Amino acid sequence: MSYLDDLNQKHDDTHLKTLSLYAKENSVPIITDEGRRFLSQMIRLNQVKRVLEIGTAIGYSAIAMAKNDPSIQIVTIERDPSMQKKAKASFKEAGLNHQITLIEADALEYDENALKGPFDLLFIDAAKAQSEGFFEKYAPLVKKGGLVITDNLLFHGLLEADAPRSGNRNTRQLIKKIDHFNHWVLNRPGYDTQIYSIGDGMSLSIKRID
Ligand code: SAH
Ligand code: MG
């Protein structure tokens, strides 16, 4: 554990700790501690009440976001049946069924018009090769002045200049796609975007008002 994670973890929620242990044991790629704290602080600073998440996995990030305030409502989309099952159990166990709605669907196929916008925050954290598609499809549901945050833009550090070049063809393809997304999102008209080296790399886009 890093020095800062060690320092910052003092007040971490025990239920989240249990879930993160489960994620580790089962190799579920949940958000980093640092990323989770960043999301929470963004939510509080911007008084975010309505969140749309793409990629629920076991429900860890959704629960972390919901716990910031009982008035926050989260809609989260997951396509994998085994993840859906675990997420449902997690939400129930956390007593957060009234705050979190799980949509069991592939986010690229789901009819986004069935969702009631506007959302204050869109959190994109699903298939890494498809972040652009998720952004195009769901960002129109974000209110003006609202936020779009995308996770894993450094892909475990592999996008960084000093990272060892992966020998795996699929990994190299994925790195190329994420690199393409990073340039695309930074230059996306209508949004003011920065990419931060927080956690596994996160972009924060503010939807322009004008
Ligand atoms: N946000 C979670 C981690 C998500 S991991 C957390 O930090 O706790 C990514 C998840 O996205 C996986 O469970 C995967 O099944 C899901 N996913 C990938 N592509 C998807 C798609 N097109 N639609 C819905 N879910 C998708
Ligand atoms: Mg992630």
Short mmCIF file of C-alpha atoms and ligand atoms in Angstrom, two decimals:
data_model
loop_
_atom_site.label_atom_id
_atom_site.label_comp_id
_atom_site.label_asym_id
_atom_site.label_seq_id
_atom_site.Cartn_x
_atom_site.Cartn_y
_atom_site.Cartn_z
CA MET A 1 0.00 0.00 0.00
CA SER A 2 1.27 3.45 -0.87
CA TYR A 3 2.18 6.05 1.74
CA LEU A 4 -0.80 8.22 0.82
CA ASP A 5 -3.30 5.34 0.74
CA ASP A 6 -2.05 4.36 4.14
CA LEU A 7 -2.51 7.91 5.45
CA ASN A 8 -5.91 8.45 3.83
CA GLN A 9 -7.58 5.20 4.74
CA LYS A 10 -8.26 6.12 8.38
CA HIS A 11 -11.95 6.75 7.91
CA ASP A 12 -12.72 4.13 5.31
CA ASP A 13 -16.06 2.44 5.53
CA THR A 14 -15.92 -1.17 6.77
CA HIS A 15 -18.58 -2.44 4.36
CA LEU A 16 -16.59 -1.05 1.43
CA LYS A 17 -13.45 -2.66 2.83
CA THR A 18 -15.15 -6.06 2.80
CA LEU A 19 -16.30 -5.57 -0.78
CA SER A 20 -12.86 -4.45 -1.89
CA LEU A 21 -11.39 -7.59 -0.35
CA TYR A 22 -13.90 -9.67 -2.30
CA ALA A 23 -12.89 -7.79 -5.47
CA LYS A 24 -9.23 -8.51 -4.85
CA GLU A 25 -9.83 -12.22 -4.23
CA ASN A 26 -11.98 -12.53 -7.33
CA SER A 27 -9.92 -10.24 -9.59
CA VAL A 28 -12.75 -7.74 -10.11
CA PRO A 29 -11.24 -4.46 -11.33
CA ILE A 30 -12.83 -1.94 -8.95
CA ILE A 31 -11.87 1.71 -8.65
CA THR A 32 -8.72 2.51 -6.66
CA ASP A 33 -8.95 4.03 -3.19
CA GLU A 34 -7.66 7.31 -4.54
CA GLY A 35 -10.15 7.28 -7.42
CA ARG A 36 -13.00 6.55 -5.03
CA ARG A 37 -12.06 9.49 -2.80
CA PHE A 38 -11.78 11.76 -5.83
CA LEU A 39 -15.27 10.73 -7.01
CA SER A 40 -16.71 11.32 -3.54
CA GLN A 41 -15.18 14.76 -3.23
CA MET A 42 -16.39 15.73 -6.73
CA ILE A 43 -19.88 14.58 -5.76
CA ARG A 44 -19.88 16.66 -2.62
CA LEU A 45 -18.25 19.75 -4.10
CA ASN A 46 -20.71 19.80 -6.98
CA GLN A 47 -23.73 18.77 -4.94
CA VAL A 48 -24.29 15.86 -7.28
CA LYS A 49 -27.65 14.19 -6.66
CA ARG A 50 -28.20 12.08 -9.76
CA VAL A 51 -25.50 9.76 -11.05
CA LEU A 52 -25.41 7.49 -14.09
CA GLU A 53 -22.72 4.81 -13.96
CA ILE A 54 -21.70 2.57 -16.85
CA GLY A 55 -20.10 -0.61 -15.49
CA THR A 56 -21.35 -1.67 -12.06
CA ALA A 57 -19.27 -4.81 -11.51
CA ILE A 58 -19.97 -5.86 -7.90
CA GLY A 59 -21.42 -2.46 -6.96
CA TYR A 60 -18.38 -1.11 -5.14
CA SER A 61 -18.15 2.33 -6.77
CA ALA A 62 -21.95 2.75 -6.81
CA ILE A 63 -22.11 2.07 -3.07
CA ALA A 64 -19.19 4.42 -2.42
CA MET A 65 -20.94 7.20 -4.35
CA ALA A 66 -24.34 6.58 -2.73
CA LYS A 67 -22.87 6.71 0.75
CA ASN A 68 -21.89 10.37 0.38
CA ASP A 69 -25.44 11.49 1.00
CA PRO A 70 -28.78 9.71 1.45
CA SER A 71 -30.37 12.03 -1.13
CA ILE A 72 -28.10 10.80 -3.95
CA GLN A 73 -29.73 8.57 -6.57
CA ILE A 74 -27.62 6.24 -8.71
CA VAL A 75 -28.57 4.43 -11.90
CA THR A 76 -25.94 1.87 -12.85
CA ILE A 77 -25.72 -0.39 -15.91
CA GLU A 78 -24.08 -3.84 -15.97
CA ARG A 79 -24.16 -6.52 -18.68
CA ASP A 80 -22.53 -9.49 -16.95
CA PRO A 81 -25.07 -11.73 -15.17
CA SER A 82 -22.68 -12.91 -12.45
CA MET A 83 -21.72 -9.29 -11.67
CA GLN A 84 -25.40 -8.28 -11.65
CA LYS A 85 -26.10 -10.99 -9.11
CA LYS A 86 -23.28 -9.96 -6.80
CA ALA A 87 -24.15 -6.24 -7.19
CA LYS A 88 -27.78 -6.87 -6.21
CA ALA A 89 -26.63 -8.73 -3.11
CA SER A 90 -24.20 -5.92 -2.25
CA PHE A 91 -26.84 -3.18 -2.59
CA LYS A 92 -29.26 -5.12 -0.43
CA GLU A 93 -26.63 -5.85 2.20
CA ALA A 94 -25.61 -2.17 2.27
CA GLY A 95 -29.27 -1.20 2.69
CA LEU A 96 -29.03 1.00 -0.41
CA ASN A 97 -31.77 -0.45 -2.63
CA HIS A 98 -33.73 2.78 -2.34
CA GLN A 99 -30.75 4.80 -3.63
CA ILE A 100 -29.35 2.55 -6.35
CA THR A 101 -31.12 1.22 -9.45
CA LEU A 102 -29.36 -1.54 -11.35
CA ILE A 103 -30.08 -1.85 -15.06
CA GLU A 104 -29.23 -5.32 -16.29
CA ALA A 105 -28.24 -4.63 -19.87
CA ASP A 106 -25.42 -3.99 -22.29
CA ALA A 107 -24.98 -0.23 -22.16
CA LEU A 108 -24.23 -0.07 -25.89
CA GLU A 109 -27.56 -1.75 -26.71
CA TYR A 110 -29.76 -0.24 -24.03
CA ASP A 111 -32.21 2.51 -25.09
CA GLU A 112 -30.82 5.56 -23.31
CA ASN A 113 -34.12 7.39 -23.85
CA ALA A 114 -35.65 5.06 -21.27
CA LEU A 115 -33.53 6.85 -18.64
CA LYS A 116 -34.89 9.94 -17.00
CA GLY A 117 -32.25 12.66 -17.27
CA PRO A 118 -30.72 14.97 -16.60
CA PHE A 119 -27.88 13.51 -14.56
CA ASP A 120 -25.38 15.60 -12.60
CA LEU A 121 -22.60 13.05 -13.12
CA LEU A 122 -21.89 10.34 -15.68
CA PHE A 123 -19.23 7.87 -14.53
CA ILE A 124 -17.85 5.73 -17.38
CA ASP A 125 -16.09 2.61 -16.14
CA ALA A 126 -16.99 -0.32 -18.41
CA ALA A 127 -15.27 -1.91 -21.44
CA LYS A 128 -12.16 0.22 -21.92
CA ALA A 129 -12.17 0.01 -25.73
CA GLN A 130 -15.65 1.51 -25.79
CA SER A 131 -15.39 4.58 -23.59
CA GLU A 132 -15.95 6.83 -26.61
CA GLY A 133 -19.20 5.04 -27.48
CA PHE A 134 -20.46 5.34 -23.92
CA PHE A 135 -19.54 9.02 -23.83
CA GLU A 136 -21.34 9.75 -27.15
CA LYS A 137 -24.42 7.84 -26.11
CA TYR A 138 -24.89 8.91 -22.50
CA ALA A 139 -23.27 12.35 -22.11
CA PRO A 140 -26.30 14.02 -23.77
CA LEU A 141 -28.21 12.99 -20.62
CA VAL A 142 -25.88 15.07 -18.43
CA LYS A 143 -27.09 18.52 -17.47
CA LYS A 144 -25.21 21.65 -18.57
CA GLY A 145 -22.49 22.30 -16.03
CA GLY A 146 -22.60 18.60 -15.09
CA LEU A 147 -19.65 16.19 -15.05
CA VAL A 148 -18.45 13.23 -17.04
CA ILE A 149 -15.71 11.18 -15.37
CA THR A 150 -14.00 8.29 -17.19
CA ASP A 151 -11.83 5.75 -15.40
CA ASN A 152 -8.69 3.74 -16.26
CA LEU A 153 -7.17 6.12 -18.79
CA LEU A 154 -3.67 5.00 -17.82
CA PHE A 155 -4.67 1.33 -17.93
CA HIS A 156 -2.56 0.17 -14.99
CA GLY A 157 0.18 2.60 -15.98
CA LEU A 158 0.62 1.03 -19.42
CA LEU A 159 -0.16 4.32 -21.20
CA GLU A 160 2.76 6.08 -19.56
CA ALA A 161 5.90 6.80 -21.53
CA ASP A 162 8.19 4.76 -19.31
CA ALA A 163 5.91 1.70 -19.18
CA PRO A 164 7.33 -1.52 -20.62
CA ARG A 165 5.85 -2.16 -24.06
CA SER A 166 3.38 -5.00 -23.79
CA GLY A 167 4.15 -8.09 -25.87
CA ASN A 168 0.49 -9.06 -25.96
CA ARG A 169 -1.29 -8.02 -29.15
CA ASN A 170 -4.71 -7.52 -27.52
CA THR A 171 -3.18 -5.40 -24.79
CA ARG A 172 -1.34 -3.29 -27.37
CA GLN A 173 -4.60 -2.78 -29.29
CA LEU A 174 -6.38 -1.76 -26.12
CA ILE A 175 -3.61 0.67 -25.17
CA LYS A 176 -3.94 2.24 -28.64
CA LYS A 177 -7.69 2.62 -28.20
CA ILE A 178 -7.38 4.18 -24.77
CA ASP A 179 -4.72 6.56 -26.09
CA HIS A 180 -7.11 7.48 -28.89
CA PHE A 181 -9.89 8.09 -26.35
CA ASN A 182 -7.61 10.28 -24.24
CA HIS A 183 -6.92 12.61 -27.18
CA TRP A 184 -10.54 12.49 -28.29
CA VAL A 185 -11.96 13.36 -24.88
CA LEU A 186 -9.50 16.21 -24.31
CA ASN A 187 -10.54 17.80 -27.60
CA ARG A 188 -14.24 17.08 -27.36
CA PRO A 189 -16.14 20.27 -28.19
CA GLY A 190 -18.69 21.34 -25.61
CA TYR A 191 -16.69 19.99 -22.67
CA ASP A 192 -13.79 21.33 -20.64
CA THR A 193 -11.63 18.30 -19.89
CA GLN A 194 -8.53 17.45 -17.92
CA ILE A 195 -7.00 14.02 -17.41
CA TYR A 196 -5.56 13.36 -13.97
CA SER A 197 -3.11 10.73 -12.81
CA ILE A 198 -5.47 9.96 -9.95
CA GLY A 199 -5.93 6.24 -9.34
CA ASP A 200 -5.60 4.53 -12.73
CA GLY A 201 -5.99 7.83 -14.62
CA MET A 202 -9.32 9.66 -14.72
CA SER A 203 -10.71 12.31 -17.03
CA LEU A 204 -12.96 15.00 -15.65
CA SER A 205 -15.09 16.75 -18.27
CA ILE A 206 -17.32 19.66 -17.37
CA LYS A 207 -20.21 20.08 -19.79
CA ARG A 208 -20.14 23.66 -21.04
CA ILE A 209 -23.04 25.93 -20.29
CA ASP A 210 -22.74 28.09 -23.44
N1 SAH B 1 -17.34 0.64 -11.53
C1 SAH B 1 -16.91 -0.59 -10.88
C2 SAH B 1 -15.97 -1.41 -11.71
C3 SAH B 1 -16.50 -1.77 -13.07
S1 SAH B 1 -15.50 -2.97 -13.88
C4 SAH B 1 -16.19 -0.21 -9.58
O1 SAH B 1 -15.27 0.63 -9.65
O2 SAH B 1 -16.53 -0.73 -8.53
C5 SAH B 1 -16.20 -2.90 -15.49
C6 SAH B 1 -17.57 -3.56 -15.58
O3 SAH B 1 -18.18 -3.08 -16.78
C7 SAH B 1 -17.54 -5.08 -15.70
O4 SAH B 1 -18.32 -5.64 -14.68
C8 SAH B 1 -18.14 -5.37 -17.06
O5 SAH B 1 -18.96 -6.52 -17.10
C9 SAH B 1 -18.97 -4.11 -17.31
N2 SAH B 1 -19.20 -3.80 -18.72
C10 SAH B 1 -18.29 -3.80 -19.73
N3 SAH B 1 -18.88 -3.43 -20.87
C11 SAH B 1 -20.19 -3.17 -20.60
C12 SAH B 1 -21.30 -2.76 -21.37
N4 SAH B 1 -21.20 -2.55 -22.69
N5 SAH B 1 -22.49 -2.59 -20.75
C13 SAH B 1 -22.61 -2.81 -19.41
N6 SAH B 1 -21.60 -3.22 -18.65
C14 SAH B 1 -20.40 -3.40 -19.22
MG MG B 2 -12.28 1.43 -13.25
#
